[in-house]
Short mmCIF file of C-alpha atoms and ligand atoms in Angstrom, two decimals:
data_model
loop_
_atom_site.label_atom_id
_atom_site.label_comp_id
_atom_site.label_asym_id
_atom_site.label_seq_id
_atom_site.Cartn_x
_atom_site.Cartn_y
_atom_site.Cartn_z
CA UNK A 1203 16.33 -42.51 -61.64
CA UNK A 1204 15.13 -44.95 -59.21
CA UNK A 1205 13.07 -45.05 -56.39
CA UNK A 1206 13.38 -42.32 -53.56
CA UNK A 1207 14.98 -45.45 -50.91
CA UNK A 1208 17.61 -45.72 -53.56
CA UNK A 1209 17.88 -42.00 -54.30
CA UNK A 1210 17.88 -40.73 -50.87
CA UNK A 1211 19.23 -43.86 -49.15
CA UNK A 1212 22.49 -42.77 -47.19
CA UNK A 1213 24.76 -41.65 -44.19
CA UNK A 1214 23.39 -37.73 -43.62
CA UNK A 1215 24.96 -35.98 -40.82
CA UNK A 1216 22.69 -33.66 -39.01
CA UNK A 1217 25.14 -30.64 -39.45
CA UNK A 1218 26.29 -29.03 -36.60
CA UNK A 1219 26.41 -25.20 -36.75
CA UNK A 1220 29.61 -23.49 -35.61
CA UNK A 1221 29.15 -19.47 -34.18
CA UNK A 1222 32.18 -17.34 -33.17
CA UNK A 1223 32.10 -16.13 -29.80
CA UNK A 1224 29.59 -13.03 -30.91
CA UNK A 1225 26.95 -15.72 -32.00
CA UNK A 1226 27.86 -15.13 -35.82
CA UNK A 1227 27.76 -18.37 -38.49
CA UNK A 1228 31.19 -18.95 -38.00
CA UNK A 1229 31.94 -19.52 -42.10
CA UNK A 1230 35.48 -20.37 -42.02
CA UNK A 1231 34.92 -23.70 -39.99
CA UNK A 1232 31.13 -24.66 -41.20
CA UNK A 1233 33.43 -25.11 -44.54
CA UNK A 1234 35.68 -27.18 -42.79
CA UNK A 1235 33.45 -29.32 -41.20
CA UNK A 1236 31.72 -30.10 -44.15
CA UNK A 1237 34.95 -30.87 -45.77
CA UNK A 1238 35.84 -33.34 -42.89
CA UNK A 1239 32.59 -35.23 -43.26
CA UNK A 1240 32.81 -35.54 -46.76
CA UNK A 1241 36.09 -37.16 -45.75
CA UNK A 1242 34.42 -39.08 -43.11
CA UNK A 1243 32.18 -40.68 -46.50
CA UNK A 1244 29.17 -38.94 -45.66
CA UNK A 1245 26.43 -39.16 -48.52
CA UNK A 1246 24.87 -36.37 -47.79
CA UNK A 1247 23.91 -33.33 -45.25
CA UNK A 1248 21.03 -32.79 -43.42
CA UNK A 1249 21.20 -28.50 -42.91
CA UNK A 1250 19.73 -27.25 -39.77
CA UNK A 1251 17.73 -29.46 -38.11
CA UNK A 1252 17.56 -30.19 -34.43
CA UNK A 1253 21.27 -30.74 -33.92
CA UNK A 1254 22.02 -27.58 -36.28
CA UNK A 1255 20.53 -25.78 -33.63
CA UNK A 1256 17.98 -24.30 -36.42
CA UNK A 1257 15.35 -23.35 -33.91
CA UNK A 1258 17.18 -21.16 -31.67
CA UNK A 1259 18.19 -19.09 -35.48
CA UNK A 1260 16.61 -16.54 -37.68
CA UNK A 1261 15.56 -17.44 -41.09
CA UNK A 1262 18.00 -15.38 -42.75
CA UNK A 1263 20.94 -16.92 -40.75
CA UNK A 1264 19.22 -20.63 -41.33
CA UNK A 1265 19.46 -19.33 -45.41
CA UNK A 1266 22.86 -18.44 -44.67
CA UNK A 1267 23.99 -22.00 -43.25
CA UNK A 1268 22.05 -24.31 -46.28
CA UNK A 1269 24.32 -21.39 -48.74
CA UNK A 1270 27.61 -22.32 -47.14
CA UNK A 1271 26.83 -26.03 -47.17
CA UNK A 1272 25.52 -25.86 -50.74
CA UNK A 1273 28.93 -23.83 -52.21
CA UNK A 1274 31.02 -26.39 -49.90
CA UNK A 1275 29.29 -29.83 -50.67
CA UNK A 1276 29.15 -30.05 -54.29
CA UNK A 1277 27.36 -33.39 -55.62
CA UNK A 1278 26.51 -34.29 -52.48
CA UNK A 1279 22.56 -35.09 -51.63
CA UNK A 1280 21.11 -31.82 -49.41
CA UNK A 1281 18.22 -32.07 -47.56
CA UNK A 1282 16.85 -28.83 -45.66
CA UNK A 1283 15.22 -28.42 -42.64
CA UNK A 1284 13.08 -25.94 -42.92
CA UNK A 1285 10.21 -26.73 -40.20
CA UNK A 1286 9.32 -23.17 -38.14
CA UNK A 1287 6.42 -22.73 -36.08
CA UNK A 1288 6.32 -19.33 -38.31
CA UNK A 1289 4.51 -20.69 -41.55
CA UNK A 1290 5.99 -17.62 -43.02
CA UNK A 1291 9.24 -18.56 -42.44
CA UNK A 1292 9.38 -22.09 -43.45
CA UNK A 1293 7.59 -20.89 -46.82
CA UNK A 1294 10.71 -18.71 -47.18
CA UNK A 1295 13.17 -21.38 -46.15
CA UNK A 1296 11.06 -23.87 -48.72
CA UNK A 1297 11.98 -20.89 -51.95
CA UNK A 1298 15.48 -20.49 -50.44
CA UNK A 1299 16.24 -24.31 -50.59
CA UNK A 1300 14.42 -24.54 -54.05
CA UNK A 1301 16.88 -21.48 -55.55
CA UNK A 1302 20.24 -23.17 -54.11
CA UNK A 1303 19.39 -26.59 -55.45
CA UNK A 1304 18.90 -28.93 -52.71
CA UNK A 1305 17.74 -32.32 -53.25
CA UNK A 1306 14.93 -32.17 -50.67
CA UNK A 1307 13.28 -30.28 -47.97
CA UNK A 1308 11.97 -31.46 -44.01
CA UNK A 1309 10.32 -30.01 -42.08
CA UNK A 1310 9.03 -31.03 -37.98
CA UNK A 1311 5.63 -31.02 -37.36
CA UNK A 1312 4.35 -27.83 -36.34
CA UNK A 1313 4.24 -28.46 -32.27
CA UNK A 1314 3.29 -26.21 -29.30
CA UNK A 1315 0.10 -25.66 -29.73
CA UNK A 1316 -1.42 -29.30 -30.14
CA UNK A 1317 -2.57 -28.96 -33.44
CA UNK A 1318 -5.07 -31.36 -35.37
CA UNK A 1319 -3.86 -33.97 -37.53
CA UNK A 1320 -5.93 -32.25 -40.29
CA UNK A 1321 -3.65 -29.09 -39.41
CA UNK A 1322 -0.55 -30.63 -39.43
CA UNK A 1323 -1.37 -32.51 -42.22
CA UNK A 1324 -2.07 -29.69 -43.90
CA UNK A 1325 1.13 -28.07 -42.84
CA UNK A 1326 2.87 -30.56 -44.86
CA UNK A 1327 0.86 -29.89 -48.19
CA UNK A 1328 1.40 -26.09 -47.88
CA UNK A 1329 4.91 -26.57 -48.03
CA UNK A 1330 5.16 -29.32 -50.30
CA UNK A 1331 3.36 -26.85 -52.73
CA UNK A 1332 5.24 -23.69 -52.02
CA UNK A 1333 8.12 -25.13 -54.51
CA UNK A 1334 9.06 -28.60 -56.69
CA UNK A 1335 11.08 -29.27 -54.35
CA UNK A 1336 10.37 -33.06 -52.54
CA UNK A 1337 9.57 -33.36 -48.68
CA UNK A 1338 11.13 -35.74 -45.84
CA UNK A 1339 9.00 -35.91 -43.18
CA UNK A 1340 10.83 -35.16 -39.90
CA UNK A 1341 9.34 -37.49 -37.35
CA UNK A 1342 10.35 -36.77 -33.98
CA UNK A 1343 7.37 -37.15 -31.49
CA UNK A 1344 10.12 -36.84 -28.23
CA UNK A 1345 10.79 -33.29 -28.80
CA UNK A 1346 8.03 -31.94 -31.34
CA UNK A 1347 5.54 -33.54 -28.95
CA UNK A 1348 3.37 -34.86 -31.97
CA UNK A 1349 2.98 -38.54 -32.15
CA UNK A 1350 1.38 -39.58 -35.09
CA UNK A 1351 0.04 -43.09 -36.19
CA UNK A 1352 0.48 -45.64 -39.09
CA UNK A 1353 -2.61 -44.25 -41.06
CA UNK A 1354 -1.46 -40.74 -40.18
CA UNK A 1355 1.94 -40.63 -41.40
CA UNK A 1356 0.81 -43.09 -44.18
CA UNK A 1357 -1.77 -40.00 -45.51
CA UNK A 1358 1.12 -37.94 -45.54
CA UNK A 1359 3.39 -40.04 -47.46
CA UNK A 1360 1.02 -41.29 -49.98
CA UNK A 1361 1.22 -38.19 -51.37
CA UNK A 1362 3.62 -38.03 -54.35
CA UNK A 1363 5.97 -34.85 -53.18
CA UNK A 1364 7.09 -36.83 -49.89
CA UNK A 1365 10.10 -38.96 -50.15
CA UNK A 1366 9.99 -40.51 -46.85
CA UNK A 1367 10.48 -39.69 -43.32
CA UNK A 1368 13.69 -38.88 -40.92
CA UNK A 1369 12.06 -41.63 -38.11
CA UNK A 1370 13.58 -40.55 -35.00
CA UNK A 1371 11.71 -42.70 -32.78
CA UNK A 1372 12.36 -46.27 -31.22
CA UNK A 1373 8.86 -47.49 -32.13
CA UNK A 1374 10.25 -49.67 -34.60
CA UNK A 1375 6.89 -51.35 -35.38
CA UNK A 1376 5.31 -47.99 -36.49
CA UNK A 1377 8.84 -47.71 -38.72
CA UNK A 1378 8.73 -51.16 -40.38
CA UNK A 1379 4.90 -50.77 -40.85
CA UNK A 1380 5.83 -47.64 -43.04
CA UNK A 1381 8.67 -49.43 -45.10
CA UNK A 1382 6.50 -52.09 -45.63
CA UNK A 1383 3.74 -50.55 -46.89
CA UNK A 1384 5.60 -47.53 -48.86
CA UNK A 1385 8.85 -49.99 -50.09
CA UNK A 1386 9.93 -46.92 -52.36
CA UNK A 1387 9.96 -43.93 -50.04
CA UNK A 1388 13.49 -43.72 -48.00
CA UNK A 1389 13.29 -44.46 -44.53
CA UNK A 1390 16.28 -42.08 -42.51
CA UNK A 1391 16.97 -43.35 -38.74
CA UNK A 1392 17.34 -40.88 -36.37
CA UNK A 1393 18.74 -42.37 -32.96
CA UNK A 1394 22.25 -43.11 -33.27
CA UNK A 1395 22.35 -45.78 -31.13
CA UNK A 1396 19.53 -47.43 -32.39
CA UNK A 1397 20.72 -47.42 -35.86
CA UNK A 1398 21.32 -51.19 -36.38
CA UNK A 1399 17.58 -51.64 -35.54
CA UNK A 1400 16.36 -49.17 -37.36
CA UNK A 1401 18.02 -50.92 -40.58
CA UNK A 1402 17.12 -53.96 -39.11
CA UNK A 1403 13.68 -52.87 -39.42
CA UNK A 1404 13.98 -51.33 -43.47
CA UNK A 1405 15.61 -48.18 -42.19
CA UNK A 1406 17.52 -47.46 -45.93
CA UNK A 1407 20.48 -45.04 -43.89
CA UNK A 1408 20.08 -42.45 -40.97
CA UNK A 1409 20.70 -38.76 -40.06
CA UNK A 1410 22.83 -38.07 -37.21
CA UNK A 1411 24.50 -35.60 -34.36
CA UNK A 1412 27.60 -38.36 -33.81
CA UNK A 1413 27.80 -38.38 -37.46
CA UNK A 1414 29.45 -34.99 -37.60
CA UNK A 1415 32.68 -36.75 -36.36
CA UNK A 1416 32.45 -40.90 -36.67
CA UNK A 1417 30.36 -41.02 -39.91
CA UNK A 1418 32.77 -43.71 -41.25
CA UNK A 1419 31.44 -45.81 -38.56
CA UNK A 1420 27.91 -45.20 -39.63
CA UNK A 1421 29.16 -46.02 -43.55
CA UNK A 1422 30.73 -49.03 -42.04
CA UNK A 1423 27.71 -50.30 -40.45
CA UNK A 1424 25.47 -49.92 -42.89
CA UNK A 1425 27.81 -51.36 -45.62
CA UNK A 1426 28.33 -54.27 -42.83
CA UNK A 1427 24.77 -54.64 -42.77
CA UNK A 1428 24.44 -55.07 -46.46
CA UNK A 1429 26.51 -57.93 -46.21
CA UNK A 1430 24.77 -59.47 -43.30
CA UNK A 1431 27.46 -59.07 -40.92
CA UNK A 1432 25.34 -58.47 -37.97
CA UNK A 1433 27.75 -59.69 -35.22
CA UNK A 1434 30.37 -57.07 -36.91
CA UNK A 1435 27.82 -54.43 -37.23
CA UNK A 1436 27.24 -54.92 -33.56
CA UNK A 1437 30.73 -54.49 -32.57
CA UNK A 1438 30.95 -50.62 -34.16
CA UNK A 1439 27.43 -50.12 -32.66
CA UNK A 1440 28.70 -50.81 -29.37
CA UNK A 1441 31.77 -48.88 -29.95
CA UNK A 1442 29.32 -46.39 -30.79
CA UNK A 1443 27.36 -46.69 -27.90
CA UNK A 1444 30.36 -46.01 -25.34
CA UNK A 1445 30.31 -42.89 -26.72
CA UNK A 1446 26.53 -41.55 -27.11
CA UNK A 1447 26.18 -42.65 -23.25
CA UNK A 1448 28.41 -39.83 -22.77
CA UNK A 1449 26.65 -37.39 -24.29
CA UNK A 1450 23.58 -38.35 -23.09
CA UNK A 1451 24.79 -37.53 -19.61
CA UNK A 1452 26.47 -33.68 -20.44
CA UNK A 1453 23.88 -32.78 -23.17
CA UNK A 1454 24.24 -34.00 -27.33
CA UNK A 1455 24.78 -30.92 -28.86
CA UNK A 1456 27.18 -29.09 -26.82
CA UNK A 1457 29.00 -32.31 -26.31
CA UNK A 1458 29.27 -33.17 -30.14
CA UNK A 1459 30.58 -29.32 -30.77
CA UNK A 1460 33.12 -30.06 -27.64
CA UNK A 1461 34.21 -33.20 -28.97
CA UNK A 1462 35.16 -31.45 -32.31
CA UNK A 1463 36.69 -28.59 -30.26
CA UNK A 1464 39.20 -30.98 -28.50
CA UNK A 1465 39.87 -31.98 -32.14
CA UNK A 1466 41.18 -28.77 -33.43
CA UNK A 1467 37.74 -27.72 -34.84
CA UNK A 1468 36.32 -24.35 -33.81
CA UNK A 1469 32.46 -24.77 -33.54
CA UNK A 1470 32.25 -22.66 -30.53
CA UNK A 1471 29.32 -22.89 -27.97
CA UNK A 1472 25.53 -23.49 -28.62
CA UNK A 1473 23.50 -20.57 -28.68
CA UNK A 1474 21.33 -19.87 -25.14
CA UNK A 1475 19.58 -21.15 -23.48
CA UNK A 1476 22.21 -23.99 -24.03
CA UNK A 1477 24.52 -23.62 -21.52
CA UNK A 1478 28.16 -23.47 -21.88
CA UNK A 1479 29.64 -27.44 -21.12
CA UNK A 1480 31.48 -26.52 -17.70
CA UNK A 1481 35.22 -28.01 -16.57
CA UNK A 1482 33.99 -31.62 -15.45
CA UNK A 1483 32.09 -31.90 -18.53
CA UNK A 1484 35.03 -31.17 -21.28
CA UNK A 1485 37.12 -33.35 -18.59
CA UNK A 1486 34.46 -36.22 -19.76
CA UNK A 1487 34.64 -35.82 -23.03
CA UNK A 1488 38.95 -35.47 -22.40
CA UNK A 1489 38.77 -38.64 -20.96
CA UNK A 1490 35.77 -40.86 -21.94
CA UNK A 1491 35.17 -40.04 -25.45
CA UNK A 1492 38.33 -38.73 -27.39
CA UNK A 1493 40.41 -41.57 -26.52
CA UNK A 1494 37.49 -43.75 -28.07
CA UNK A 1495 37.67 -42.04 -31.50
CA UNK A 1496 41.65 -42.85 -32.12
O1 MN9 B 935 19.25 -36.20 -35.81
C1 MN9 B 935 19.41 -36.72 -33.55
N1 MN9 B 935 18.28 -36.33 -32.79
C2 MN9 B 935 18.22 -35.15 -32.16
C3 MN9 B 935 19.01 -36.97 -34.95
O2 MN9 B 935 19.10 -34.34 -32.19
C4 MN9 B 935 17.00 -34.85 -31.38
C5 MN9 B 935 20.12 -37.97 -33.00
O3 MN9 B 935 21.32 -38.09 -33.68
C6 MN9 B 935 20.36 -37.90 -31.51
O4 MN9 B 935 20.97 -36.68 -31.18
C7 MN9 B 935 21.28 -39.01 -31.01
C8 MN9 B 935 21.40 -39.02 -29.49
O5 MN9 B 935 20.17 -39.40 -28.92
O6 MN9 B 935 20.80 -40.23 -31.47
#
């Protein structure tokens, strides 16, 4: 079997969910932009997290999105994430990705209310017990707003049903502390443009927004990496970089979903309170980013 680093160890794109213009899953091109990453040699999926736009969605249409991907990405490693601030639903979510078959579950830390460590930590052990089904930890203290430490984290991952943690932080001390002392559990990067230090640092692959169109530079990079080709690693990461300071500036979700757009996709807008990119912002992404992707 392996160990969970070599299991889980991999280029995930954090799937982007398309809507038609009523705010419905927009089936038709989820399919086809699953199909496209697979092209792109994505390893995996990671279904409705952050960039999915999960939190903004009802359970039912969240259970909708990890179907599609599941009937669309056969063989491919599926990792749901399933983190609500509604226990209730992320139980459900937990039974819904346990009857389609995917590989693992994630889940945020529950955030808002400034909960305990004990609470969130035993947030985690609820859901790892609601199903077999293993658990990524989704660490992303810049939006959930819950930092946690080395011990913390480790309590959570010494436990057998956690595979790893989705890092998507730039303390890369607190990440290399983890891969050093859990060498087994997978280690998933989750800034873009930090990705050569995260693997740098024991990172074993990442989960991305800009993966949902340049995955094969991710692939590249890590394979590059392998090989201890730093100096070529660095060029793609910069070529990457040109890009992400982009979206940066005019917003990373909308902007991935435009970028597609302008490539024949049809993702349609993010769901409020996103706002709609306006003129100068698709004339950025016109400009600044597509010719970058050729
Ligand atoms: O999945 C993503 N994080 C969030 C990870 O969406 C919050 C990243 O891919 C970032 O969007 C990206 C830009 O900062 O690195």
């Amino acid at each position: 079997m392996g160990t969970c680093a070599e299991m889980f160890g991999g280029i995930y794109p954090a799937l982007l969910t398309p809507f038609t213009k009523d705010g419905r899953i927009n089936r038709t091109s989820l399919e086809r932009l699953v199909r496209y990453e697979t092209d792109l040699g994505a390893d995996g999926f990671y279904v409705c997290g952050s960039t999915g736009e999960s939190f903004l969605m009802s359970k039912e249409e969240r259970r909708e999105v990890m179907e599609i991907v599941k009937e669309t990405a056969p063989g491919k490693k599926l990792i749901a994430q399933i983190g609500s601030l509604n226990v209730r639903d992320a139980e459900y979510l937990a039974k819904a990705a346990a009857d389609l078959g995917y590989d693992a579950i994630s889940s945020v830390a529950p955030f808002y209310y400034k909960f305990s460590f004990d609470e969130i930590r035993d947030y985690y052990f609820r859901l790892a017990g609601v199903t077999d089904v293993p658990v990524l930890v989704y660490y992303i203290p810049g939006s959930s707003g819950v930092t946690m430490g080395e011990g913390q984290l480790g309590q959570i991952l010494a436990d057998d049903r956690f595979i790893g943690v989705k890092f998507t932080s730039n303390d890369f001390f607190l990440m290399e502390r983890l891969k050093k002392a859990f060498p087994d559990k997978v280690v998933l990067n989750g800034f873009d443009e930090m990705f050569l230090s995260g693997l740098a640092m024991g990172a074993d692959g990442g989960i991305g927004s800009t993966y949902n169109f340049m995955a094969d530079r991710f692939v590249r990079m890590r394979q590059l990496m392998k090989e201890g080709r730093l100096a070529e690693a660095r060029e793609i990461q910069n070529s990457v970089n040109e890009i992400i300071a982009v979206l940066l500036r005019i917003g990373v979700i909308p902007g991935c979903k435009e970028i597609l757009n302008q490539q024949g996709f049809d993702l349609g807008e993010c769901l409020p309170p996103f706002a709609p990119l306006n003129e100068e912002q698709k004339q950025l992404v016109r400009e600044k980013i597509i010719p970058r992707l050729a």
